[in-house]
Coordinates of C-alpha atoms in Angstrom, one line a residue:
X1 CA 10.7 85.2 -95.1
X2 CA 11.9 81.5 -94.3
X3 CA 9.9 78.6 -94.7
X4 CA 9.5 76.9 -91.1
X5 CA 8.1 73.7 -90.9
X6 CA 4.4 73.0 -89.3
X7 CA 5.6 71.6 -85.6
X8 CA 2.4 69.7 -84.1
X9 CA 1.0 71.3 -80.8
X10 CA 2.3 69.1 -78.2
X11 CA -0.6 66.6 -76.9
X12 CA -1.7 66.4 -80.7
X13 CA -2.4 63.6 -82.8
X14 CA 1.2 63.0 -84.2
X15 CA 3.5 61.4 -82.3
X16 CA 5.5 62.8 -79.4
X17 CA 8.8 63.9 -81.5
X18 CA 9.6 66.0 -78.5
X19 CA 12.6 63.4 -77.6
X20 CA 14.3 64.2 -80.2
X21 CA 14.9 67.6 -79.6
X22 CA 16.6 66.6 -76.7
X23 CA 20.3 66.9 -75.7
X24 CA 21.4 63.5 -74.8
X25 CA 24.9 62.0 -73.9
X26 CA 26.8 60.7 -71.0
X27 CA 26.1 63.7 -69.3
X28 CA 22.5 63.9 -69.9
X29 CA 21.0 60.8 -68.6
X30 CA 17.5 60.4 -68.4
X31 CA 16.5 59.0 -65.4
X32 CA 13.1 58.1 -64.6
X33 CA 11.1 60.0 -61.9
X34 CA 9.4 58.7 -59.0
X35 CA 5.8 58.7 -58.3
X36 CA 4.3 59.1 -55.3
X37 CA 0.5 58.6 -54.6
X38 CA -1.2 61.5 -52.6
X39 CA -1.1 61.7 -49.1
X40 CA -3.6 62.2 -46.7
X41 CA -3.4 65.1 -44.5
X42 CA -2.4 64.7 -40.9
X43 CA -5.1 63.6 -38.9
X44 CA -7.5 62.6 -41.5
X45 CA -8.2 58.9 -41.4
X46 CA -7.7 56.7 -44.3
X47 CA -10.1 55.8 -46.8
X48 CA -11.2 52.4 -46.9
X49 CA -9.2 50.4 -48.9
X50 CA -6.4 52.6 -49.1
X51 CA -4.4 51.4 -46.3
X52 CA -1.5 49.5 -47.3
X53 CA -0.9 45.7 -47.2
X54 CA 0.1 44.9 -43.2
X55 CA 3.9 44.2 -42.7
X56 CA 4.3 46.7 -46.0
X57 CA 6.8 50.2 -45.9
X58 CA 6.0 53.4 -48.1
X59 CA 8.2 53.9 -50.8
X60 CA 11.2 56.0 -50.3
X61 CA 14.0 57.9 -52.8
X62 CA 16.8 56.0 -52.4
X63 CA 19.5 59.4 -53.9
X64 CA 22.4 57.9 -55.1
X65 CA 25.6 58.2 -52.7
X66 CA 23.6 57.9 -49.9
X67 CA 22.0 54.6 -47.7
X68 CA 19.6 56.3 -45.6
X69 CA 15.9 56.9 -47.2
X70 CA 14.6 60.4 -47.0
X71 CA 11.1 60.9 -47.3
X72 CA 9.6 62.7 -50.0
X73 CA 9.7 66.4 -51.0
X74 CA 6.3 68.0 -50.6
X75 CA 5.0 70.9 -48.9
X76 CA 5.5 70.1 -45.3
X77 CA 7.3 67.7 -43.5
X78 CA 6.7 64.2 -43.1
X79 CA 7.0 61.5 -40.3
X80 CA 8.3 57.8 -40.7
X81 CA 5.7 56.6 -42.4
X82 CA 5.7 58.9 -45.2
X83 CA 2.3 60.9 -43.9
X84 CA 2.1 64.4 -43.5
X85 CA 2.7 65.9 -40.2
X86 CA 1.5 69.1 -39.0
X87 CA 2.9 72.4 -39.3
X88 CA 6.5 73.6 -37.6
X89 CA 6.6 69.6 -36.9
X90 CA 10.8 68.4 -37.0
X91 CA 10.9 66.0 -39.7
X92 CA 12.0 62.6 -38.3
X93 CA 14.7 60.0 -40.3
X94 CA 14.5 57.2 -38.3
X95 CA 13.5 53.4 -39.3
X96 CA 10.1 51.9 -38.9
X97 CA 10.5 49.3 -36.8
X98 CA 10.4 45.5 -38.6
X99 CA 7.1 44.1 -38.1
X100 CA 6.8 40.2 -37.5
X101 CA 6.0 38.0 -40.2
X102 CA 3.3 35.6 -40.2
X103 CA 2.5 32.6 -42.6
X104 CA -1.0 32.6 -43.3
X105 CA -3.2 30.1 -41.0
X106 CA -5.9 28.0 -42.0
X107 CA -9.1 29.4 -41.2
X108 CA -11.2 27.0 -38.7
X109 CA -12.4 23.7 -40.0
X110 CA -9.9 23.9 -43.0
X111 CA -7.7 21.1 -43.6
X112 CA -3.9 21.3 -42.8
X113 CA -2.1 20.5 -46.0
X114 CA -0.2 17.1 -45.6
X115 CA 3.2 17.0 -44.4
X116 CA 2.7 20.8 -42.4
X117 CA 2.2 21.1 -38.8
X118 CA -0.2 23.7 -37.3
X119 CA 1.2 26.6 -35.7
X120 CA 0.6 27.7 -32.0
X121 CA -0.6 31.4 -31.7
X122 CA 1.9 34.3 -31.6
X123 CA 3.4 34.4 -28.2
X124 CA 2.7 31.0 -27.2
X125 CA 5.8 29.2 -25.6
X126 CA 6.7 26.5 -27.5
X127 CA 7.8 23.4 -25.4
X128 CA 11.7 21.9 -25.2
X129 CA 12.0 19.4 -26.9
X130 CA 13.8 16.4 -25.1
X131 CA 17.5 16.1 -25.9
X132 CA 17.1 12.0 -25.8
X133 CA 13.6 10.7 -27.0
X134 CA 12.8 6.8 -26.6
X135 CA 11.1 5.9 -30.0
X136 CA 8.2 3.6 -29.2
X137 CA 7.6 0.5 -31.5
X138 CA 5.4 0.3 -33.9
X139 CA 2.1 -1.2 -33.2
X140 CA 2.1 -4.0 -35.6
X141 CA 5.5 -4.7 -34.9
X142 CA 6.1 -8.3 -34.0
X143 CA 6.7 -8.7 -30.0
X144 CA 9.4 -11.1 -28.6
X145 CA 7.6 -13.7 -26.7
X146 CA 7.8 -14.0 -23.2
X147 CA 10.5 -16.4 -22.1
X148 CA 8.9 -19.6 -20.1
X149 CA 8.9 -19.7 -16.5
X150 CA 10.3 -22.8 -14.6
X151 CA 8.1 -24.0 -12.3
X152 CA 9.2 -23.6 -8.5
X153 CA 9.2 -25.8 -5.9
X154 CA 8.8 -22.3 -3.2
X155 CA 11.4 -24.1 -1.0
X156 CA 14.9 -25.1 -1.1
X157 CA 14.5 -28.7 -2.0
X158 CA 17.9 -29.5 -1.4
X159 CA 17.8 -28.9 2.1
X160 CA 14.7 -30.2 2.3
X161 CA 15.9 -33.5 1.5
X162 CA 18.6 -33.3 3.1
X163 CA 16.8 -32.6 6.4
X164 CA 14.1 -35.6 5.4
X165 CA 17.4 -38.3 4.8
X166 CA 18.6 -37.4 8.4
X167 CA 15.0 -37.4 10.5
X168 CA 14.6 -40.8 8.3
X169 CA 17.4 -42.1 10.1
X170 CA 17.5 -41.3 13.8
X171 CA 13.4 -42.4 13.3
X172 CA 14.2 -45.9 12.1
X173 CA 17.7 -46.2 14.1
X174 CA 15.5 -45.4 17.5
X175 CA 12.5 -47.7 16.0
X176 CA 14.5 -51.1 15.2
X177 CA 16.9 -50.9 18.5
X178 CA 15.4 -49.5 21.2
X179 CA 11.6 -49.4 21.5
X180 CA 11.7 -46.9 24.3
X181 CA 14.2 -44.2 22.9
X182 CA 11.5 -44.1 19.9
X183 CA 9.1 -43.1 22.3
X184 CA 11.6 -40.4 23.6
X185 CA 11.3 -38.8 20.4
X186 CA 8.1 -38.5 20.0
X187 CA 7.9 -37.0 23.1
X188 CA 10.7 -34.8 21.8
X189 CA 8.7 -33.8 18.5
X190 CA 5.6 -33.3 20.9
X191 CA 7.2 -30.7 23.2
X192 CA 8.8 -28.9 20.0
X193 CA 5.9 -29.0 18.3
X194 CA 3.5 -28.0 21.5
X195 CA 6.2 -24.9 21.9
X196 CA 6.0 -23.8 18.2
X197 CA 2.0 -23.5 18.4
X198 CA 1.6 -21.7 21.6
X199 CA 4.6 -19.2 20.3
X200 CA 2.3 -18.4 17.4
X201 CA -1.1 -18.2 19.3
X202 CA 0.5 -15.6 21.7
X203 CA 2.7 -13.4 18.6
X204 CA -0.4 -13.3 16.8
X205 CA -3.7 -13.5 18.4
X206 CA -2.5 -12.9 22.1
X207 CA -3.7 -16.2 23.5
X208 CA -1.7 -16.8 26.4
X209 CA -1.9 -20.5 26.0
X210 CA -0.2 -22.1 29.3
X211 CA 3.1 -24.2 27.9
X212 CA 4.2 -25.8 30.9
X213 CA 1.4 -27.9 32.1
X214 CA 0.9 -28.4 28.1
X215 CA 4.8 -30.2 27.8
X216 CA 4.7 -31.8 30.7
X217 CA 1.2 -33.2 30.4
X218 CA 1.8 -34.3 26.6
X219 CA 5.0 -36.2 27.4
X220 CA 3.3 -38.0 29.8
X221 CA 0.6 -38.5 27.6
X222 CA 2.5 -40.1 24.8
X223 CA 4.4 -42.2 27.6
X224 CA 1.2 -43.7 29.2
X225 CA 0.0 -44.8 26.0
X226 CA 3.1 -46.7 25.7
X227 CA 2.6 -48.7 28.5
X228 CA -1.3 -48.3 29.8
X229 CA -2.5 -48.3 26.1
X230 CA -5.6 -46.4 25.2
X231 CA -7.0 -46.4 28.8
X232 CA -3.9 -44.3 30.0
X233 CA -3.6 -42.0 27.1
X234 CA -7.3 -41.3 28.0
X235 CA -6.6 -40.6 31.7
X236 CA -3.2 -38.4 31.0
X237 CA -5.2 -36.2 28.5
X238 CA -7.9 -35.4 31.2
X239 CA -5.2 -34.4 33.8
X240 CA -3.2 -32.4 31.3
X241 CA -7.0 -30.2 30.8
X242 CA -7.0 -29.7 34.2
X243 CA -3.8 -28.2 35.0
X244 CA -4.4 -26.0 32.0
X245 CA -7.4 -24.6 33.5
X246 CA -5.6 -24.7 37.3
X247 CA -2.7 -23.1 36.0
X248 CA -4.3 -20.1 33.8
X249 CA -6.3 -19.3 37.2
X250 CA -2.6 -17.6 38.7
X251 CA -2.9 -15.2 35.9
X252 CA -5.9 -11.9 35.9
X253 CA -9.1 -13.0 34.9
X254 CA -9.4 -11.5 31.2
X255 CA -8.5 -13.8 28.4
X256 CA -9.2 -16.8 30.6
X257 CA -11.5 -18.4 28.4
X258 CA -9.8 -17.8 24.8
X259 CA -6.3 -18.6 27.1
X260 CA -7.5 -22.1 28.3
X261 CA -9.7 -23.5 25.4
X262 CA -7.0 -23.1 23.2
X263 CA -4.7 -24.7 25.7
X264 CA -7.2 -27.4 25.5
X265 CA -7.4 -27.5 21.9
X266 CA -3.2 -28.0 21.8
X267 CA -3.5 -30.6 24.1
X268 CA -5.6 -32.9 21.9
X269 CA -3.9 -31.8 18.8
X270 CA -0.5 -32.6 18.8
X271 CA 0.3 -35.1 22.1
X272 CA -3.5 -36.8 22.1
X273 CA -2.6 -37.6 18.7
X274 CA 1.0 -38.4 18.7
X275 CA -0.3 -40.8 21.3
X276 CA -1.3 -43.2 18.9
X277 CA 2.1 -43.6 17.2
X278 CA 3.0 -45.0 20.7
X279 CA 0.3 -47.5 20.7
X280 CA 0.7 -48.5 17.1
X281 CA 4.6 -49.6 18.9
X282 CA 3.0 -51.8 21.5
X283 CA 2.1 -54.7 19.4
X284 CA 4.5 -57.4 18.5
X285 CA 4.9 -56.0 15.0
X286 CA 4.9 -52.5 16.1
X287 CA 8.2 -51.1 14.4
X288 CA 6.4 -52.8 11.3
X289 CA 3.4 -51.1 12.0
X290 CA 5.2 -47.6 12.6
X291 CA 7.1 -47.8 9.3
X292 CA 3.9 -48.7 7.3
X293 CA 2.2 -45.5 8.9
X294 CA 5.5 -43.2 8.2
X295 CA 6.1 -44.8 4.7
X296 CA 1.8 -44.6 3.7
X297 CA 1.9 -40.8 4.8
X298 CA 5.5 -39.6 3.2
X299 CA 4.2 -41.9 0.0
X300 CA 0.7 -39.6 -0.3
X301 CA 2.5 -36.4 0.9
X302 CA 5.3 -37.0 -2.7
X303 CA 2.9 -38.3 -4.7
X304 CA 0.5 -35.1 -4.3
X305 CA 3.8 -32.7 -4.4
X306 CA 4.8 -34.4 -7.5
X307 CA 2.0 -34.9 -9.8
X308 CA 0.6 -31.4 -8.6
X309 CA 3.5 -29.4 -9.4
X310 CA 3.5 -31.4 -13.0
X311 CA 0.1 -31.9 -14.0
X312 CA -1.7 -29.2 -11.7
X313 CA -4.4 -27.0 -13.0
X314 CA -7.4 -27.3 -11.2
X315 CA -7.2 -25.7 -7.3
X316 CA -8.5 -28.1 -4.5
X317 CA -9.0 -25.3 -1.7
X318 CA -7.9 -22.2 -3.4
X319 CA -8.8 -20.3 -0.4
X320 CA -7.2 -22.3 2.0
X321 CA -3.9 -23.8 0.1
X322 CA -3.7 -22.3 -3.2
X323 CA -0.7 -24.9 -3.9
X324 CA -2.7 -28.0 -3.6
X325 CA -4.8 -29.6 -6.6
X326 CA -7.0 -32.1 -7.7
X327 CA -4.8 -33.4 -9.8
X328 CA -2.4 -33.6 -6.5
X329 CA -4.9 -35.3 -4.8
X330 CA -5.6 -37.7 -7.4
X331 CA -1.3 -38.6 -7.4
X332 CA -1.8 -39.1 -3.0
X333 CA -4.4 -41.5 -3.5
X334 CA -2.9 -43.3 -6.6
X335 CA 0.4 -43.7 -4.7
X336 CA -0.6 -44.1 -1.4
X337 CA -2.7 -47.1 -2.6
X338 CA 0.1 -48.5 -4.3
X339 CA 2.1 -48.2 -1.1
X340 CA -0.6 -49.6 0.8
X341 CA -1.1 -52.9 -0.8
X342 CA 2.5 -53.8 -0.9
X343 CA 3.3 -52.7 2.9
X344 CA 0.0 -54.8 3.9
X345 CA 1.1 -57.4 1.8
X346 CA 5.1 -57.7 2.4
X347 CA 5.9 -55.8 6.1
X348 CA 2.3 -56.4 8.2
X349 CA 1.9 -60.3 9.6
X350 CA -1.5 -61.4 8.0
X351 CA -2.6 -58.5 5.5
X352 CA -3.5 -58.7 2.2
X353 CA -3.0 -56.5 -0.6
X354 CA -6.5 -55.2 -1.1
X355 CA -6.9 -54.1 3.0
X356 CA -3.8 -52.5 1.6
X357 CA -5.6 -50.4 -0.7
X358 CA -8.4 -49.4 1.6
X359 CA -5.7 -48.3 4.0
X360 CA -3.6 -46.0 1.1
X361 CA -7.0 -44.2 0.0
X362 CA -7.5 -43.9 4.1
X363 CA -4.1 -42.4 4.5
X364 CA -4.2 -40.2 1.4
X365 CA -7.5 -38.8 2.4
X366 CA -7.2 -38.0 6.0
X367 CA -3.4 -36.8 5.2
X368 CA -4.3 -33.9 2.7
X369 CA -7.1 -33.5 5.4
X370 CA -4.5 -32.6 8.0
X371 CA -2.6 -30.8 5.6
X372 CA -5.7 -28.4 4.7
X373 CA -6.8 -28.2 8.8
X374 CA -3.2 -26.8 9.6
X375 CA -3.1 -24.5 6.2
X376 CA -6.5 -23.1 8.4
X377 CA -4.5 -22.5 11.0
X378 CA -1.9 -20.9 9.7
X379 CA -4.0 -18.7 7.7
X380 CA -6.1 -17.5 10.7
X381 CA -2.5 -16.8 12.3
X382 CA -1.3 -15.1 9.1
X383 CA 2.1 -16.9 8.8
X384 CA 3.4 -19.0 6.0
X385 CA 5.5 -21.9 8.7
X386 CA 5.0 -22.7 12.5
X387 CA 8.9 -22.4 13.0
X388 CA 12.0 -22.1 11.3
X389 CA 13.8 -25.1 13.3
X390 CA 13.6 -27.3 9.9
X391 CA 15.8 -26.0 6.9
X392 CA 13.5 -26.6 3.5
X393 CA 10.6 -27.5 6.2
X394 CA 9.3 -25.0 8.7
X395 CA 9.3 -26.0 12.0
X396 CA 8.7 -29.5 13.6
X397 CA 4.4 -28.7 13.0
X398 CA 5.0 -28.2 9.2
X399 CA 6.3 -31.8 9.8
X400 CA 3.4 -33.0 11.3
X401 CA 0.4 -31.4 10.2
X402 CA -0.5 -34.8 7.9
X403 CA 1.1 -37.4 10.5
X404 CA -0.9 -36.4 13.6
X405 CA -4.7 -37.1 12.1
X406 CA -3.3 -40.3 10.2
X407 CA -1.7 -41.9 13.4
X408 CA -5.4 -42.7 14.8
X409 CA -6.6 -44.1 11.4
X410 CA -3.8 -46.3 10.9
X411 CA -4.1 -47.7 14.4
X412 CA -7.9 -47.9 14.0
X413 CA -7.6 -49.8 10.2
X414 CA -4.6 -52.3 11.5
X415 CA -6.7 -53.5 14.3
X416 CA -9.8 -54.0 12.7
X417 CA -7.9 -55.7 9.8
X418 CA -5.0 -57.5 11.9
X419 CA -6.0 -57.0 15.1
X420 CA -4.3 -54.7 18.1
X421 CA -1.4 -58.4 19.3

């Protein structure tokens, strides 16, 4: 009887020699099987904590020489998913659908790692970004400074001057030749200006002011203080009321009050006033006496422009001409004092240099005075000018606002100081 060796039980204590017995060779590979974790049945629900991972697929046999997965072989057939289906169920080969991938968000309160930016919830539309962006600067990055303004004048200054060179002419031609056609332009200037102010009172405050018995009355006015003095200029402002108030009463009764006290009020501003140019002309010095008036008032008008516009900080009426300064109205009395003492002490027989200074500081005061009372005027009306007649200027009123309330102070200084020969 042959010997045979002792073979251990398989699952003994010896080694597994069980390999060894095998055939092996090119055509006996050994190829490892797949395992498969039990399934639940169709319909049961999972146990917890035996789902698997979200966004995760069931392993599938992959057989070799073909690319579509088959599920697994079991006892009945199986659905996509590799679960169970029921009984006489049509196995089905199709892909599960890819489900979205999601980076993992920080939970509320938790910091955003630096450098990362937090993502909008799934389904959110994201905005378009711009295809041209304008980078702002930087906030500590240096600004250019702002380039300095030059300081306007508001007007054109050379027509300005221009228009000032030619009334300077015709007014001292007219005063050194011919007294009377310098009394023609006054007139002239007070019919102008008469028109401007009543064209403004009726655009915007419709006041029906009554021009025709206002030019004809302050031409007459101006000539009958030519030649009756004060008394006439007197009498032809009292006439020229009248036939205001005579001629408003051909007109309906409303307005009739507002109509003829502003017709009034024109009366005594511009011809009652221009009347005294005309009597400064009637003394034996009176071109002398004209040109000290025109030269005392254009001297404190520059001065004020020129200083203000230089050394002007502080307002002098901000609400009524936000142009004009102190400091302006320290340069109108500085010059106009100057200008003073030498016209009183050069161009008017008998003066003396000092009556010339109390007649500059006269001038310069009751010039920017005028200057402020039509700046009222113009602001009640709501207009910048009277008229547009003068290029650089306005109209002829612009012109005169500071010449009609000096004429009677000059007049009124130069007699007391030289008397009215």
């Amino acid at each position: 009887m042959p010997i045979v060796p002792d073979v251990p039980a398989y699952g003994g204590d010896q080694d597994d020699t069980r390999g060894a017995a095998r055939l092996s060779g090119p055509l006996f590979r050994d190829e490892p099987q797949p395992q498969y974790e039990p399934q639940p049945q169709y319909g049961t629900p999972p146990q917890y904590g035996t789902e698997p991972p979200y966004g995760t697929q069931p392993p599938y046999e992959r057989r070799p020489g073909h690319g579509t997965p088959h599920p697994p072989e079991g006892p009945g057939p199986y659905d996509s998913y590799g679960t169970q289906a029921p009984a006489g169920a049509q196995p089905s080969y199709e892909q599960p659908q890819q489900q979205p991938q999601y980076e993992p968000q920080p939970r509320y309160g938790q910091q955003q790692p630096y450098g990362t930016q937090p993502q909008p919830p799934y389904g959110t539309p994201q905005p378009t970004p711009s295809p041209i962006q304008n980078p702002e600067p930087m906030p500590d990055a240096p600004q250019p400074p702002p380039a300095p303004q030059k300081k306007s004048a508001g007007r054109d200054l050379g027509a300005a001057i221009g228009v000032g060179v030619g009334l300077g002419a015709v007014i001292i031609a007219s005063l050194f030749i011919v007294k009377a056609v310098f009394v023609g332009v006054i007139a002239v200037a007070v019919v102008v200006g008469l028109w401007e102010l009543t064209s403004r009172l009726q655009e915007r405050k419709e006041i029906k002011a009554p021009l025709v018995p206002l030019a004809v009355g302050g031409a007459a006015m101006v000539v009958a203080g030519y030649v009756r003095g004060a008394e006439g200029a007197w009498v032809a402002m009292a006439l020229t009321a009248l036939a205001v108030l005579v001629w408003r009463m051909t007109e309906p009764p409303e307005g009739y009050l507002k109509d003829v006290t502003a017709g009034v009020f024109a009366a005594f501003y511009v011809p009652f006033l221009a009347t005294f140019v005309a009597l400064l002309l009637t003394a034996h010095d009176g071109p002398w006496r004209v040109l000290t008036f025109l030269l005392l008032t254009v001297v404190s008008d520059t001065g004020a422009y020129a200083v203000g516009w230089r050394f002007g900080k502080h307002k002098l009426a901000p609400r009524i001409s936000p142009g004009k300064t102190r400091e302006g109205l320290f340069g109108a009395v500085s010059f106009s004092m100057v200008a003073g003492a030498l016209c009183m002490q050069f161009l008017i027989d008998g003066g003396h240099w000092w009556q010339g200074l109390l007649l500059g500081l006269a001038v310069a005061a009751s010039a920017t005075l005028g200057d402020l009372g039509e700046s009222m005027i113009k602001r009640d009306l709501g207009i910048k000018d009277m008229g547009t007649l003068l290029p650089g200027h306005g109209g002829i009123m612009d012109r005169l606002d500071s010449l009609l309330p000096t004429a009677p102070v000059v007049w009124l200084l130069l007699v007391l100081f030289v008397g009215s020969a």
